[in-house]
Tab-separated table of C-alpha atoms and ligand atoms in Angstrom:
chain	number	residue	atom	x	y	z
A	6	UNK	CA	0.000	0.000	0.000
A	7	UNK	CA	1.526	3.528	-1.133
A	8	UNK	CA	1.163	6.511	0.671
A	9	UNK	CA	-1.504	7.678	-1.714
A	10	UNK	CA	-3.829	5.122	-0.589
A	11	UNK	CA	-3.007	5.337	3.145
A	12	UNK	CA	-3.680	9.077	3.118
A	13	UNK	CA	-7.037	8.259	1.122
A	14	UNK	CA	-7.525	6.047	3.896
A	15	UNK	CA	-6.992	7.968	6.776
A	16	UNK	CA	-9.290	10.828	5.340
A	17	UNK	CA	-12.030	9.048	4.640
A	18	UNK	CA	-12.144	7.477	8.250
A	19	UNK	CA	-11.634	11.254	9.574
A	20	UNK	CA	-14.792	12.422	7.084
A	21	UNK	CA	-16.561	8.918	8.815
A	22	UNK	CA	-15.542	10.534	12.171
A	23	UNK	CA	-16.731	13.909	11.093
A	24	UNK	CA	-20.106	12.589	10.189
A	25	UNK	CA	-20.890	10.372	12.844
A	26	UNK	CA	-19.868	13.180	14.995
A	27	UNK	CA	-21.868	15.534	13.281
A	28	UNK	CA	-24.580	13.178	13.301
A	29	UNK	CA	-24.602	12.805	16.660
A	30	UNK	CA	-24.109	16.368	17.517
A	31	UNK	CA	-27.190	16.903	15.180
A	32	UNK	CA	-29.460	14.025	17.359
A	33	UNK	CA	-28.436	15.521	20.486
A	34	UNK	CA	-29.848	19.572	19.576
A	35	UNK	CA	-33.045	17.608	18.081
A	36	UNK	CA	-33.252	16.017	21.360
A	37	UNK	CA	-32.437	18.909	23.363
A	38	UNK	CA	-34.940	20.724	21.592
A	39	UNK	CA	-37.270	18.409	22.112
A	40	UNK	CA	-36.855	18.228	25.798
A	41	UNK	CA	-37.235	21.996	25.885
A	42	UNK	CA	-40.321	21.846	23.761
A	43	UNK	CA	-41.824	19.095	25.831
A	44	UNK	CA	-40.538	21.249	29.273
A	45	UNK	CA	-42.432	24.302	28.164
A	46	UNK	CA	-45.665	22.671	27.358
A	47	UNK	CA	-45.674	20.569	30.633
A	48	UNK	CA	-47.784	22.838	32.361
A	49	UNK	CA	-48.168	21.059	35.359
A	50	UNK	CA	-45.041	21.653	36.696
A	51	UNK	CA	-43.826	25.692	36.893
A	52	UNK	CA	-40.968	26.411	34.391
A	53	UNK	CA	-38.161	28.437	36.048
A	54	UNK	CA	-35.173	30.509	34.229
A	55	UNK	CA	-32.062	30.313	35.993
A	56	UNK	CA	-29.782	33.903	35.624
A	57	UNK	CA	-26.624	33.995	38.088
A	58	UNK	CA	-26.653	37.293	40.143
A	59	UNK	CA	-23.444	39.724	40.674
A	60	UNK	CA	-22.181	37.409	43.411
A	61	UNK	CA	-21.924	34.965	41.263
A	62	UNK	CA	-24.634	32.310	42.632
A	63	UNK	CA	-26.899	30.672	41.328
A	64	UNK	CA	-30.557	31.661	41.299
A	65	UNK	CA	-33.643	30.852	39.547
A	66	UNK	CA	-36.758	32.786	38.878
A	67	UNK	CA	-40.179	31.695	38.291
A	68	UNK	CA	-42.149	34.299	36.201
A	69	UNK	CA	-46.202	33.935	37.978
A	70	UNK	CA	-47.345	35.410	34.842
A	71	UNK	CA	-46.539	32.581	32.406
A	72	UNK	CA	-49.751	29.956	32.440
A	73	UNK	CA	-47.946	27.182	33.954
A	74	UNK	CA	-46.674	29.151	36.813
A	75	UNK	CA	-50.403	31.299	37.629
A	76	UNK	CA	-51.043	28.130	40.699
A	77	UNK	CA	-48.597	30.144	42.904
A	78	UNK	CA	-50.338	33.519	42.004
A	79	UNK	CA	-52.745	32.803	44.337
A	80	UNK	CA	-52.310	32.415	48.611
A	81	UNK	CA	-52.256	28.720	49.260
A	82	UNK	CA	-51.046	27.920	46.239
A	83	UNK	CA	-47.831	25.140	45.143
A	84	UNK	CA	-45.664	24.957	42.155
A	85	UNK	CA	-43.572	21.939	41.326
A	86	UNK	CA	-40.267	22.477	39.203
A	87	UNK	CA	-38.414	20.208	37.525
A	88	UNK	CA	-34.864	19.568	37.561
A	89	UNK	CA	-33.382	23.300	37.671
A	90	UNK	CA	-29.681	24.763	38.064
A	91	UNK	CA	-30.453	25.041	41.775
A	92	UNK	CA	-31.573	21.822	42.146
A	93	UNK	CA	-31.033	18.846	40.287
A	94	UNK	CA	-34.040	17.080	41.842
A	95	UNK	CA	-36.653	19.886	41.256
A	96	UNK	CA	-37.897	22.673	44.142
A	97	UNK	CA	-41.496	22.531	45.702
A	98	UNK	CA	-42.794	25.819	45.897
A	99	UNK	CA	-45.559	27.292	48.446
A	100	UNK	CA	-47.375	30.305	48.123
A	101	UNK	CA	-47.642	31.292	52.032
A	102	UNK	CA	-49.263	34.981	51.778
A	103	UNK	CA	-49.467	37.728	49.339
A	104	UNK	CA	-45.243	38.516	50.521
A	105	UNK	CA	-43.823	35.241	51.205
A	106	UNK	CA	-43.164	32.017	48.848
A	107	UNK	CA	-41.460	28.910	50.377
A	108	UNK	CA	-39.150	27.018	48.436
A	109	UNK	CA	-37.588	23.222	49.280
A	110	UNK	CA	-35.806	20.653	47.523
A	111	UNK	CA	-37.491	17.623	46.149
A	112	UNK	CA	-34.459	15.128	47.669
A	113	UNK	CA	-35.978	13.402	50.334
A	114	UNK	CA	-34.299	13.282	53.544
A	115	UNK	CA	-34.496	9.813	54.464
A	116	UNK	CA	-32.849	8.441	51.190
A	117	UNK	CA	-32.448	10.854	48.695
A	118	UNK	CA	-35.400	10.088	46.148
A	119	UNK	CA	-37.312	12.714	44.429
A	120	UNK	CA	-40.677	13.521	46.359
A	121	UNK	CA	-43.922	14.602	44.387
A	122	UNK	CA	-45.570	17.761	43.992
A	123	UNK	CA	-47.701	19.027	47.138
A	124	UNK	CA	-51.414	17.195	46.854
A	125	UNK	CA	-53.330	18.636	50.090
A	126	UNK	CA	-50.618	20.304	51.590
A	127	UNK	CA	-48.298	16.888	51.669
A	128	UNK	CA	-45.335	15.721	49.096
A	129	UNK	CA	-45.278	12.287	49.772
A	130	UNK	CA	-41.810	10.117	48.402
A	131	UNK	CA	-42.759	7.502	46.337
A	132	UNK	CA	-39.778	5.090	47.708
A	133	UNK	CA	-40.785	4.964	51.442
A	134	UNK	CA	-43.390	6.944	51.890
A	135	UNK	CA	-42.338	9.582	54.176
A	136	UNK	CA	-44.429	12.841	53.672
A	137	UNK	CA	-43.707	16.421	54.318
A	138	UNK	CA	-46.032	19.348	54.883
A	139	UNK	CA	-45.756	23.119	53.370
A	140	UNK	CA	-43.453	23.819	55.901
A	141	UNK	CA	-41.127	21.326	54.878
A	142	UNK	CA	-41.580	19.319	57.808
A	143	UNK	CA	-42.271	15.418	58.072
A	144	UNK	CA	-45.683	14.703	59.145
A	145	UNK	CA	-44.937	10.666	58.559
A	146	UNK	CA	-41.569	8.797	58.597
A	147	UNK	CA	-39.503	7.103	57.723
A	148	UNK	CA	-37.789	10.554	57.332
A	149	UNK	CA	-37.235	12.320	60.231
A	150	UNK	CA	-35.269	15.767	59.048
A	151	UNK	CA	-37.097	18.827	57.023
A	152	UNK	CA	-36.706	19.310	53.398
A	153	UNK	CA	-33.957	21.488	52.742
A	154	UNK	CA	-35.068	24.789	52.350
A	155	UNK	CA	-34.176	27.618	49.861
A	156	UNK	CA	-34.733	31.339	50.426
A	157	UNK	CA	-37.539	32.668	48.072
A	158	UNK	CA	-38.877	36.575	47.664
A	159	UNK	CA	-41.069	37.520	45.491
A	160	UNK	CA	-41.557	40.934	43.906
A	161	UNK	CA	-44.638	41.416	41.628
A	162	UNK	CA	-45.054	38.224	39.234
A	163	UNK	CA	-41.460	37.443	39.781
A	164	UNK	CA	-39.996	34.791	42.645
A	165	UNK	CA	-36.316	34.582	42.751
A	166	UNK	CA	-34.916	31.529	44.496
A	167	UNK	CA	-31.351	31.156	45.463
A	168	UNK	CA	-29.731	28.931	48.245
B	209	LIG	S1	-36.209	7.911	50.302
B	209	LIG	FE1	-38.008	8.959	50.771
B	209	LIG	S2	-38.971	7.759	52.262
B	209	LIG	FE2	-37.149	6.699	51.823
């Protein structure tokens, strides 16, 4: 085999890389996309946007005005979030009074899986069963710490939450 044919060789399983890569890079956006697509119309569960303030942390905002966000526009009323910046397991949200909006992870505190939204004022874990009030607080084992909690504030439509 010449040198020719080596070099032939060689590009042609670089343009095969290139492709596959490209390919693959291609997939992924679709995918991404897709995922975004499917994140904005799943209205159950609020949408958040996660800018990082001048310090330098992370915080994420949930805009009250956007559909899937209006059930914590109201006093007594929760949010769920998905899988944010903040929190990769998701933040429960609780509409306290017309000034205050509690925020807490999703990570249950007995073994780490991802609790449910509030239904009645409880987020019960589907791996145990321990539930947790609005406060954060277990009202039933096996759990026996709070959720973590975030700080939230909320100024017109807009609640910032940030650790
Ligand atoms: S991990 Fe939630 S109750 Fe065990």
């Amino acid at each position: 085999m010449n040198d020719n044919n080596i070099n032939t060789l060689l590009n042609n399983y670089c343009n095969r890389r290139e492709f596959v890569k490209d390919t693959l890079t291609g997939i992924g956006t679709v995918a991404f996309g897709s995922f975004m697509l499917v994140n904005q119309s799943g209205c159950s569960e609020g949408s958040p946007t996660a800018p990082t303030d001048s310090n330098g942390e992370t915080s994420i905002t949930v805009d009250l005005s956007f559909p899937e966000n209006s059930a914590l526009a109201t006093v007594g009323g929760t949010l769920a979030l998905t899988a944010n910046e903040l929190d990769g397991s998701g933040i429960l949200l609780y509409r306290k009074s017309d000034t205050s909006v509690l925020a807490f992870s999703r990570i249950c505190t007995h073994n780490g899986c991802t609790i449910g939204s509030f239904q009645n004022g409880t987020s019960a874990c589907p791996c145990h069963g321990s539930q947790f009030n609005t406060s954060g607080s277990v009202v039933n084992g096996p759990a026996v710490n709070a959720l973590k909690q975030y700080s939230a504030t909320i100024v017109g439509d807009i609640v910032t939450i940030s650790p």
